[in-house]
Amino acid sequence: MLCRKLREVMNVSADEYPAPLPVVGRGAVFVEHRLKSPQVSESAYIAPTAVLAGDVTVGPHSRVLFGAVITAEGGAVQIGTNCVVMENTVIRGVPGQETRVGDDAVIGPHAHLTGCVIEGGSRIATGAVVFNGARIETGAEVEFNAVVYVNTVVPSGVAVPMGWFAGGQPAELVAPGDWDRIRAIMGPLDYPGTVFGVAASHTSTPMSDVARRYARGLALHHQDHIVPDERHTPSDQNRQP
């Protein structure tokens, strides 16, 4: 009897074992935040040391490299197809503002994007900053260390030069030393209201109020859960036919 059972076990073929579930982003940190977990295409690559938190979607054939942080802080983040998010980039979703990187976009190292839309075929270079409510239209570029201010639209085909300031709809491009013109553009675009949700003040921004608001919102991270590698199942598996 024992010999027969041993023969049966030894005769089991590999085809009879269930195939293991595919895993994406092995070694990366996936965080369940606000009851949402990152959704990543099976063909995407998420590097070890990258962090994806909350309602983050990464599309097919996109690459998120080492040290990048994509976090949905009350607003979803969508990364399209064939996108490259390079080392140490931060992309932050916020309430009330769409955060999306369209197809075929390249986001350079140390770039910082918050509550903004980067349309397809765009390049955001190393160290660039794109603020809340901004839109970079298809094929536009933001060069090294340039700043796109809140509620600004950079039209298709326009490149914001290295270190320059872009503000307005459509964007006016201003050299970094022209502080008077930069301040004149900044005022009507309402940075305090757009970013902090507080009324503009001619004296100062009530930072104590802003800090308390941020602290209350970020307290939800106390409820976060790190998603184990084996639960990094590709979003393709969950799509409806």
PDB file of C-alpha atoms in Angstrom:
ATOM      1  CA  MET A   1       0.000   0.000   0.000  1.00  0.00           C
ATOM      2  CA  LEU A   2       2.736   2.457   0.997  1.00  0.00           C
ATOM      3  CA  CYS A   3       4.739   1.659  -2.094  1.00  0.00           C
ATOM      4  CA  ARG A   4       1.736   2.269  -4.323  1.00  0.00           C
ATOM      5  CA  LYS A   5       1.119   5.700  -2.733  1.00  0.00           C
ATOM      6  CA  LEU A   6       4.760   6.624  -3.163  1.00  0.00           C
ATOM      7  CA  ARG A   7       4.587   5.663  -6.830  1.00  0.00           C
ATOM      8  CA  GLU A   8       1.468   7.801  -7.258  1.00  0.00           C
ATOM      9  CA  VAL A   9       3.183  10.801  -5.668  1.00  0.00           C
ATOM     10  CA  MET A  10       6.312  10.338  -7.762  1.00  0.00           C
ATOM     11  CA  ASN A  11       4.216  10.135 -10.934  1.00  0.00           C
ATOM     12  CA  VAL A  12       2.549  13.557 -10.421  1.00  0.00           C
ATOM     13  CA  SER A  13       3.427  15.800 -13.350  1.00  0.00           C
ATOM     14  CA  ALA A  14       4.311  19.499 -13.168  1.00  0.00           C
ATOM     15  CA  ASP A  15       1.172  20.295 -15.185  1.00  0.00           C
ATOM     16  CA  GLU A  16      -0.966  19.157 -12.267  1.00  0.00           C
ATOM     17  CA  TYR A  17       0.363  21.867  -9.961  1.00  0.00           C
ATOM     18  CA  PRO A  18      -1.459  25.213 -10.075  1.00  0.00           C
ATOM     19  CA  ALA A  19       0.553  27.965 -11.754  1.00  0.00           C
ATOM     20  CA  PRO A  20       1.721  30.596  -9.268  1.00  0.00           C
ATOM     21  CA  LEU A  21       0.040  33.972  -9.549  1.00  0.00           C
ATOM     22  CA  PRO A  22       2.131  36.607 -11.365  1.00  0.00           C
ATOM     23  CA  VAL A  23       3.651  39.314  -9.173  1.00  0.00           C
ATOM     24  CA  VAL A  24       4.534  42.890 -10.107  1.00  0.00           C
ATOM     25  CA  GLY A  25       6.898  45.207  -8.294  1.00  0.00           C
ATOM     26  CA  ARG A  26       8.642  42.519  -6.305  1.00  0.00           C
ATOM     27  CA  GLY A  27      10.665  44.255  -3.586  1.00  0.00           C
ATOM     28  CA  ALA A  28       8.910  47.602  -4.063  1.00  0.00           C
ATOM     29  CA  VAL A  29       6.747  49.032  -1.279  1.00  0.00           C
ATOM     30  CA  PHE A  30       3.037  48.892  -2.101  1.00  0.00           C
ATOM     31  CA  VAL A  31       0.913  50.583   0.576  1.00  0.00           C
ATOM     32  CA  GLU A  32      -2.805  50.194   1.136  1.00  0.00           C
ATOM     33  CA  HIS A  33      -3.859  53.754   2.013  1.00  0.00           C
ATOM     34  CA  ARG A  34      -7.416  55.034   2.464  1.00  0.00           C
ATOM     35  CA  LEU A  35      -8.580  51.461   1.745  1.00  0.00           C
ATOM     36  CA  LYS A  36      -7.033  51.553  -1.760  1.00  0.00           C
ATOM     37  CA  SER A  37      -4.037  49.568  -3.036  1.00  0.00           C
ATOM     38  CA  PRO A  38      -1.851  50.272  -6.095  1.00  0.00           C
ATOM     39  CA  GLN A  39      -2.929  48.677  -9.377  1.00  0.00           C
ATOM     40  CA  VAL A  40      -0.059  47.878 -11.754  1.00  0.00           C
ATOM     41  CA  SER A  41      -0.076  46.279 -15.205  1.00  0.00           C
ATOM     42  CA  GLU A  42       1.767  42.981 -15.506  1.00  0.00           C
ATOM     43  CA  SER A  43       4.016  44.415 -18.229  1.00  0.00           C
ATOM     44  CA  ALA A  44       5.059  47.411 -16.096  1.00  0.00           C
ATOM     45  CA  TYR A  45       8.254  47.507 -14.047  1.00  0.00           C
ATOM     46  CA  ILE A  46       8.334  48.874 -10.502  1.00  0.00           C
ATOM     47  CA  ALA A  47      11.863  48.981  -9.069  1.00  0.00           C
ATOM     48  CA  PRO A  48      12.811  47.820  -5.606  1.00  0.00           C
ATOM     49  CA  THR A  49      12.909  50.895  -3.300  1.00  0.00           C
ATOM     50  CA  ALA A  50      10.092  52.583  -5.246  1.00  0.00           C
ATOM     51  CA  VAL A  51       6.967  53.360  -3.170  1.00  0.00           C
ATOM     52  CA  LEU A  52       3.383  53.314  -4.440  1.00  0.00           C
ATOM     53  CA  ALA A  53       0.719  54.309  -1.900  1.00  0.00           C
ATOM     54  CA  GLY A  54      -3.044  54.243  -2.198  1.00  0.00           C
ATOM     55  CA  ASP A  55      -5.158  54.734  -5.329  1.00  0.00           C
ATOM     56  CA  VAL A  56      -2.284  54.588  -7.841  1.00  0.00           C
ATOM     57  CA  THR A  57      -2.608  53.024 -11.300  1.00  0.00           C
ATOM     58  CA  VAL A  58       0.392  52.227 -13.524  1.00  0.00           C
ATOM     59  CA  GLY A  59      -0.334  51.284 -17.131  1.00  0.00           C
ATOM     60  CA  PRO A  60       1.220  48.743 -19.505  1.00  0.00           C
ATOM     61  CA  HIS A  61       4.952  48.882 -20.286  1.00  0.00           C
ATOM     62  CA  SER A  62       5.582  51.781 -17.901  1.00  0.00           C
ATOM     63  CA  ARG A  63       8.672  51.939 -15.671  1.00  0.00           C
ATOM     64  CA  VAL A  64       8.949  53.384 -12.177  1.00  0.00           C
ATOM     65  CA  LEU A  65      12.590  53.492 -11.145  1.00  0.00           C
ATOM     66  CA  PHE A  66      14.514  53.406  -7.875  1.00  0.00           C
ATOM     67  CA  GLY A  67      13.477  55.743  -5.096  1.00  0.00           C
ATOM     68  CA  ALA A  68      10.426  57.132  -6.891  1.00  0.00           C
ATOM     69  CA  VAL A  69       7.381  57.841  -4.717  1.00  0.00           C
ATOM     70  CA  ILE A  70       3.868  57.896  -6.176  1.00  0.00           C
ATOM     71  CA  THR A  71       1.317  58.602  -3.457  1.00  0.00           C
ATOM     72  CA  ALA A  72      -2.416  59.211  -3.588  1.00  0.00           C
ATOM     73  CA  GLU A  73      -3.033  61.618  -0.709  1.00  0.00           C
ATOM     74  CA  GLY A  74      -6.789  61.927  -1.095  1.00  0.00           C
ATOM     75  CA  GLY A  75      -6.744  61.969  -4.898  1.00  0.00           C
ATOM     76  CA  ALA A  76      -6.018  59.188  -7.377  1.00  0.00           C
ATOM     77  CA  VAL A  77      -2.828  59.058  -9.476  1.00  0.00           C
ATOM     78  CA  GLN A  78      -2.876  57.590 -12.978  1.00  0.00           C
ATOM     79  CA  ILE A  79       0.287  56.702 -14.895  1.00  0.00           C
ATOM     80  CA  GLY A  80      -0.370  55.823 -18.545  1.00  0.00           C
ATOM     81  CA  THR A  81       1.230  53.457 -21.050  1.00  0.00           C
ATOM     82  CA  ASN A  82       4.944  53.513 -21.946  1.00  0.00           C
ATOM     83  CA  CYS A  83       5.748  56.087 -19.280  1.00  0.00           C
ATOM     84  CA  VAL A  84       9.091  56.399 -17.524  1.00  0.00           C
ATOM     85  CA  VAL A  85       9.148  57.771 -13.987  1.00  0.00           C
ATOM     86  CA  MET A  86      12.821  58.121 -13.124  1.00  0.00           C
ATOM     87  CA  GLU A  87      14.804  57.947  -9.903  1.00  0.00           C
ATOM     88  CA  ASN A  88      13.618  59.884  -6.837  1.00  0.00           C
ATOM     89  CA  THR A  89      10.661  61.501  -8.571  1.00  0.00           C
ATOM     90  CA  VAL A  90       7.654  62.393  -6.397  1.00  0.00           C
ATOM     91  CA  ILE A  91       4.122  62.326  -7.835  1.00  0.00           C
ATOM     92  CA  ARG A  92       1.401  63.286  -5.369  1.00  0.00           C
ATOM     93  CA  GLY A  93      -2.347  63.018  -5.850  1.00  0.00           C
ATOM     94  CA  VAL A  94      -4.459  65.475  -3.862  1.00  0.00           C
ATOM     95  CA  PRO A  95      -8.184  66.060  -3.298  1.00  0.00           C
ATOM     96  CA  GLY A  96     -10.084  67.950  -5.960  1.00  0.00           C
ATOM     97  CA  GLN A  97      -7.387  68.014  -8.635  1.00  0.00           C
ATOM     98  CA  GLU A  98      -6.721  65.408 -11.300  1.00  0.00           C
ATOM     99  CA  THR A  99      -3.261  63.834 -11.168  1.00  0.00           C
ATOM    100  CA  ARG A 100      -2.409  62.036 -14.379  1.00  0.00           C
ATOM    101  CA  VAL A 101       0.647  61.263 -16.504  1.00  0.00           C
ATOM    102  CA  GLY A 102      -0.445  60.480 -20.062  1.00  0.00           C
ATOM    103  CA  ASP A 103       0.965  57.890 -22.429  1.00  0.00           C
ATOM    104  CA  ASP A 104       4.567  58.115 -23.700  1.00  0.00           C
ATOM    105  CA  ALA A 105       5.705  60.634 -21.085  1.00  0.00           C
ATOM    106  CA  VAL A 106       9.133  60.801 -19.439  1.00  0.00           C
ATOM    107  CA  ILE A 107       9.450  62.230 -15.930  1.00  0.00           C
ATOM    108  CA  GLY A 108      13.082  62.937 -15.058  1.00  0.00           C
ATOM    109  CA  PRO A 109      14.943  62.275 -11.809  1.00  0.00           C
ATOM    110  CA  HIS A 110      14.022  64.411  -8.786  1.00  0.00           C
ATOM    111  CA  ALA A 111      11.009  65.953 -10.538  1.00  0.00           C
ATOM    112  CA  HIS A 112       8.065  66.859  -8.300  1.00  0.00           C
ATOM    113  CA  LEU A 113       4.473  66.737  -9.590  1.00  0.00           C
ATOM    114  CA  THR A 114       1.439  67.523  -7.427  1.00  0.00           C
ATOM    115  CA  GLY A 115      -2.213  67.507  -8.468  1.00  0.00           C
ATOM    116  CA  CYS A 116      -1.403  68.163 -12.133  1.00  0.00           C
ATOM    117  CA  VAL A 117      -1.931  66.660 -15.582  1.00  0.00           C
ATOM    118  CA  ILE A 118       0.958  65.735 -17.885  1.00  0.00           C
ATOM    119  CA  GLU A 119      -0.515  64.893 -21.262  1.00  0.00           C
ATOM    120  CA  GLY A 120       0.946  62.367 -23.683  1.00  0.00           C
ATOM    121  CA  GLY A 121       4.310  62.675 -25.349  1.00  0.00           C
ATOM    122  CA  SER A 122       5.644  65.152 -22.800  1.00  0.00           C
ATOM    123  CA  ARG A 123       8.999  65.374 -21.023  1.00  0.00           C
ATOM    124  CA  ILE A 124       9.463  66.739 -17.516  1.00  0.00           C
ATOM    125  CA  ALA A 125      13.220  67.083 -16.990  1.00  0.00           C
ATOM    126  CA  THR A 126      15.410  66.602 -13.936  1.00  0.00           C
ATOM    127  CA  GLY A 127      14.435  68.712 -10.931  1.00  0.00           C
ATOM    128  CA  ALA A 128      11.386  70.318 -12.546  1.00  0.00           C
ATOM    129  CA  VAL A 129       8.364  71.208 -10.402  1.00  0.00           C
ATOM    130  CA  VAL A 130       4.766  71.177 -11.646  1.00  0.00           C
ATOM    131  CA  PHE A 131       2.254  72.531  -9.146  1.00  0.00           C
ATOM    132  CA  ASN A 132      -1.404  71.888  -8.358  1.00  0.00           C
ATOM    133  CA  GLY A 133      -3.959  72.510 -11.077  1.00  0.00           C
ATOM    134  CA  ALA A 134      -1.348  72.811 -13.834  1.00  0.00           C
ATOM    135  CA  ARG A 135      -1.636  71.118 -17.214  1.00  0.00           C
ATOM    136  CA  ILE A 136       1.248  70.280 -19.553  1.00  0.00           C
ATOM    137  CA  GLU A 137      -0.361  69.752 -22.939  1.00  0.00           C
ATOM    138  CA  THR A 138       0.612  67.068 -25.446  1.00  0.00           C
ATOM    139  CA  GLY A 139       4.212  67.394 -26.602  1.00  0.00           C
ATOM    140  CA  ALA A 140       5.100  70.276 -24.276  1.00  0.00           C
ATOM    141  CA  GLU A 141       8.300  70.095 -22.219  1.00  0.00           C
ATOM    142  CA  VAL A 142       9.514  71.402 -18.886  1.00  0.00           C
ATOM    143  CA  GLU A 143      13.292  71.671 -18.782  1.00  0.00           C
ATOM    144  CA  PHE A 144      15.774  71.182 -15.929  1.00  0.00           C
ATOM    145  CA  ASN A 145      14.770  72.880 -12.647  1.00  0.00           C
ATOM    146  CA  ALA A 146      11.953  74.868 -14.275  1.00  0.00           C
ATOM    147  CA  VAL A 147       8.800  75.681 -12.286  1.00  0.00           C
ATOM    148  CA  VAL A 148       5.235  75.481 -13.600  1.00  0.00           C
ATOM    149  CA  TYR A 149       3.060  77.402 -11.168  1.00  0.00           C
ATOM    150  CA  VAL A 150      -0.439  76.557  -9.921  1.00  0.00           C
ATOM    151  CA  ASN A 151      -3.362  76.648 -12.398  1.00  0.00           C
ATOM    152  CA  THR A 152      -0.992  77.126 -15.348  1.00  0.00           C
ATOM    153  CA  VAL A 153      -1.386  75.675 -18.832  1.00  0.00           C
ATOM    154  CA  VAL A 154       1.748  75.007 -20.897  1.00  0.00           C
ATOM    155  CA  PRO A 155       0.471  74.693 -24.498  1.00  0.00           C
ATOM    156  CA  SER A 156       1.425  71.919 -26.896  1.00  0.00           C
ATOM    157  CA  GLY A 157       4.855  72.365 -28.441  1.00  0.00           C
ATOM    158  CA  VAL A 158       6.078  74.862 -25.822  1.00  0.00           C
ATOM    159  CA  ALA A 159       9.252  74.175 -23.815  1.00  0.00           C
ATOM    160  CA  VAL A 160       9.752  75.926 -20.475  1.00  0.00           C
ATOM    161  CA  PRO A 161      13.505  76.735 -20.485  1.00  0.00           C
ATOM    162  CA  MET A 162      15.962  75.570 -17.855  1.00  0.00           C
ATOM    163  CA  GLY A 163      15.323  77.271 -14.523  1.00  0.00           C
ATOM    164  CA  TRP A 164      12.531  79.489 -15.872  1.00  0.00           C
ATOM    165  CA  PHE A 165       9.107  80.198 -14.362  1.00  0.00           C
ATOM    166  CA  ALA A 166       5.846  79.454 -16.201  1.00  0.00           C
ATOM    167  CA  GLY A 167       2.565  80.950 -15.028  1.00  0.00           C
ATOM    168  CA  GLY A 168      -0.855  81.718 -16.464  1.00  0.00           C
ATOM    169  CA  GLN A 169      -3.303  80.338 -19.024  1.00  0.00           C
ATOM    170  CA  PRO A 170      -1.581  80.075 -21.421  1.00  0.00           C
ATOM    171  CA  ALA A 171       1.743  80.131 -19.629  1.00  0.00           C
ATOM    172  CA  GLU A 172       3.928  83.189 -19.744  1.00  0.00           C
ATOM    173  CA  LEU A 173       7.600  82.215 -19.552  1.00  0.00           C
ATOM    174  CA  VAL A 174       9.754  84.390 -17.299  1.00  0.00           C
ATOM    175  CA  ALA A 175      13.501  84.308 -16.702  1.00  0.00           C
ATOM    176  CA  PRO A 176      14.483  83.445 -13.116  1.00  0.00           C
ATOM    177  CA  GLY A 177      15.838  86.900 -12.254  1.00  0.00           C
ATOM    178  CA  ASP A 178      12.674  88.838 -13.151  1.00  0.00           C
ATOM    179  CA  TRP A 179      11.098  88.687  -9.684  1.00  0.00           C
ATOM    180  CA  ASP A 180       8.709  91.599 -10.211  1.00  0.00           C
ATOM    181  CA  ARG A 181       7.098  89.936 -13.218  1.00  0.00           C
ATOM    182  CA  ILE A 182       7.014  86.543 -11.500  1.00  0.00           C
ATOM    183  CA  ARG A 183       5.235  88.020  -8.466  1.00  0.00           C
ATOM    184  CA  ALA A 184       2.737  89.833 -10.688  1.00  0.00           C
ATOM    185  CA  ILE A 185       1.821  86.562 -12.427  1.00  0.00           C
ATOM    186  CA  MET A 186       1.664  84.560  -9.201  1.00  0.00           C
ATOM    187  CA  GLY A 187      -0.927  86.723  -7.450  1.00  0.00           C
ATOM    188  CA  PRO A 188      -4.089  86.016  -9.520  1.00  0.00           C
ATOM    189  CA  LEU A 189      -3.295  82.286  -9.767  1.00  0.00           C
ATOM    190  CA  ASP A 190      -4.124  81.859  -6.046  1.00  0.00           C
ATOM    191  CA  TYR A 191      -1.462  79.603  -4.601  1.00  0.00           C
ATOM    192  CA  PRO A 192      -2.875  79.609  -1.015  1.00  0.00           C
ATOM    193  CA  GLY A 193      -6.387  78.681  -2.127  1.00  0.00           C
ATOM    194  CA  THR A 194      -5.276  76.096  -4.687  1.00  0.00           C
ATOM    195  CA  VAL A 195      -2.701  74.304  -2.554  1.00  0.00           C
ATOM    196  CA  PHE A 196      -3.811  74.892   1.032  1.00  0.00           C
ATOM    197  CA  GLY A 197      -7.516  75.712   0.648  1.00  0.00           C
ATOM    198  CA  VAL A 198      -7.149  78.996   2.525  1.00  0.00           C
ATOM    199  CA  ALA A 199      -7.903  82.558   1.481  1.00  0.00           C
ATOM    200  CA  ALA A 200      -5.048  84.625   0.142  1.00  0.00           C
ATOM    201  CA  SER A 201      -3.630  87.175   2.553  1.00  0.00           C
ATOM    202  CA  HIS A 202      -1.658  90.346   1.869  1.00  0.00           C
ATOM    203  CA  THR A 203       0.313  89.790   5.062  1.00  0.00           C
ATOM    204  CA  SER A 204       1.115  86.112   5.433  1.00  0.00           C
ATOM    205  CA  THR A 205      -0.187  82.591   4.889  1.00  0.00           C
ATOM    206  CA  PRO A 206      -1.639  81.191   8.134  1.00  0.00           C
ATOM    207  CA  MET A 207       0.891  78.364   8.284  1.00  0.00           C
ATOM    208  CA  SER A 208      -0.250  77.145  11.704  1.00  0.00           C
ATOM    209  CA  ASP A 209      -3.702  76.467  10.214  1.00  0.00           C
ATOM    210  CA  VAL A 210      -2.176  74.882   7.120  1.00  0.00           C
ATOM    211  CA  ALA A 211       0.081  72.633   9.201  1.00  0.00           C
ATOM    212  CA  ARG A 212      -2.853  71.454  11.313  1.00  0.00           C
ATOM    213  CA  ARG A 213      -4.869  70.622   8.190  1.00  0.00           C
ATOM    214  CA  TYR A 214      -1.982  68.664   6.713  1.00  0.00           C
ATOM    215  CA  ALA A 215      -1.392  66.822   9.965  1.00  0.00           C
ATOM    216  CA  ARG A 216      -5.051  65.804  10.214  1.00  0.00           C
ATOM    217  CA  GLY A 217      -5.073  64.489   6.647  1.00  0.00           C
ATOM    218  CA  LEU A 218      -1.788  62.652   6.977  1.00  0.00           C
ATOM    219  CA  ALA A 219      -2.938  61.023  10.218  1.00  0.00           C
ATOM    220  CA  LEU A 220      -4.810  58.531   8.031  1.00  0.00           C
ATOM    221  CA  HIS A 221      -1.434  56.909   7.371  1.00  0.00           C
ATOM    222  CA  HIS A 222      -1.787  55.379  10.839  1.00  0.00           C
ATOM    223  CA  GLN A 223      -4.289  53.000   9.188  1.00  0.00           C
ATOM    224  CA  ASP A 224      -1.975  52.000   6.314  1.00  0.00           C
ATOM    225  CA  HIS A 225      -0.966  48.432   5.543  1.00  0.00           C
ATOM    226  CA  ILE A 226       2.090  47.288   3.616  1.00  0.00           C
ATOM    227  CA  VAL A 227       0.965  44.926   0.857  1.00  0.00           C
ATOM    228  CA  PRO A 228       3.148  41.766   0.807  1.00  0.00           C
ATOM    229  CA  ASP A 229       4.916  40.932  -2.453  1.00  0.00           C
ATOM    230  CA  GLU A 230       2.691  37.916  -3.066  1.00  0.00           C
ATOM    231  CA  ARG A 231      -0.325  40.236  -3.152  1.00  0.00           C
ATOM    232  CA  HIS A 232       1.186  42.525  -5.799  1.00  0.00           C
ATOM    233  CA  THR A 233      -1.109  40.952  -8.388  1.00  0.00           C
ATOM    234  CA  PRO A 234      -1.191  42.665 -11.801  1.00  0.00           C
ATOM    235  CA  SER A 235      -4.136  44.952 -12.493  1.00  0.00           C
ATOM    236  CA  ASP A 236      -4.656  43.062 -15.782  1.00  0.00           C
ATOM    237  CA  GLN A 237      -5.879  40.108 -13.696  1.00  0.00           C
ATOM    238  CA  ASN A 238      -8.709  42.223 -12.273  1.00  0.00           C
ATOM    239  CA  ARG A 239     -10.009  43.785 -15.474  1.00  0.00           C
ATOM    240  CA  GLN A 240     -13.502  42.961 -16.617  1.00  0.00           C
ATOM    241  CA  PRO A 241     -13.803  41.467 -20.148  1.00  0.00           C
TER     242      PRO A 241
END
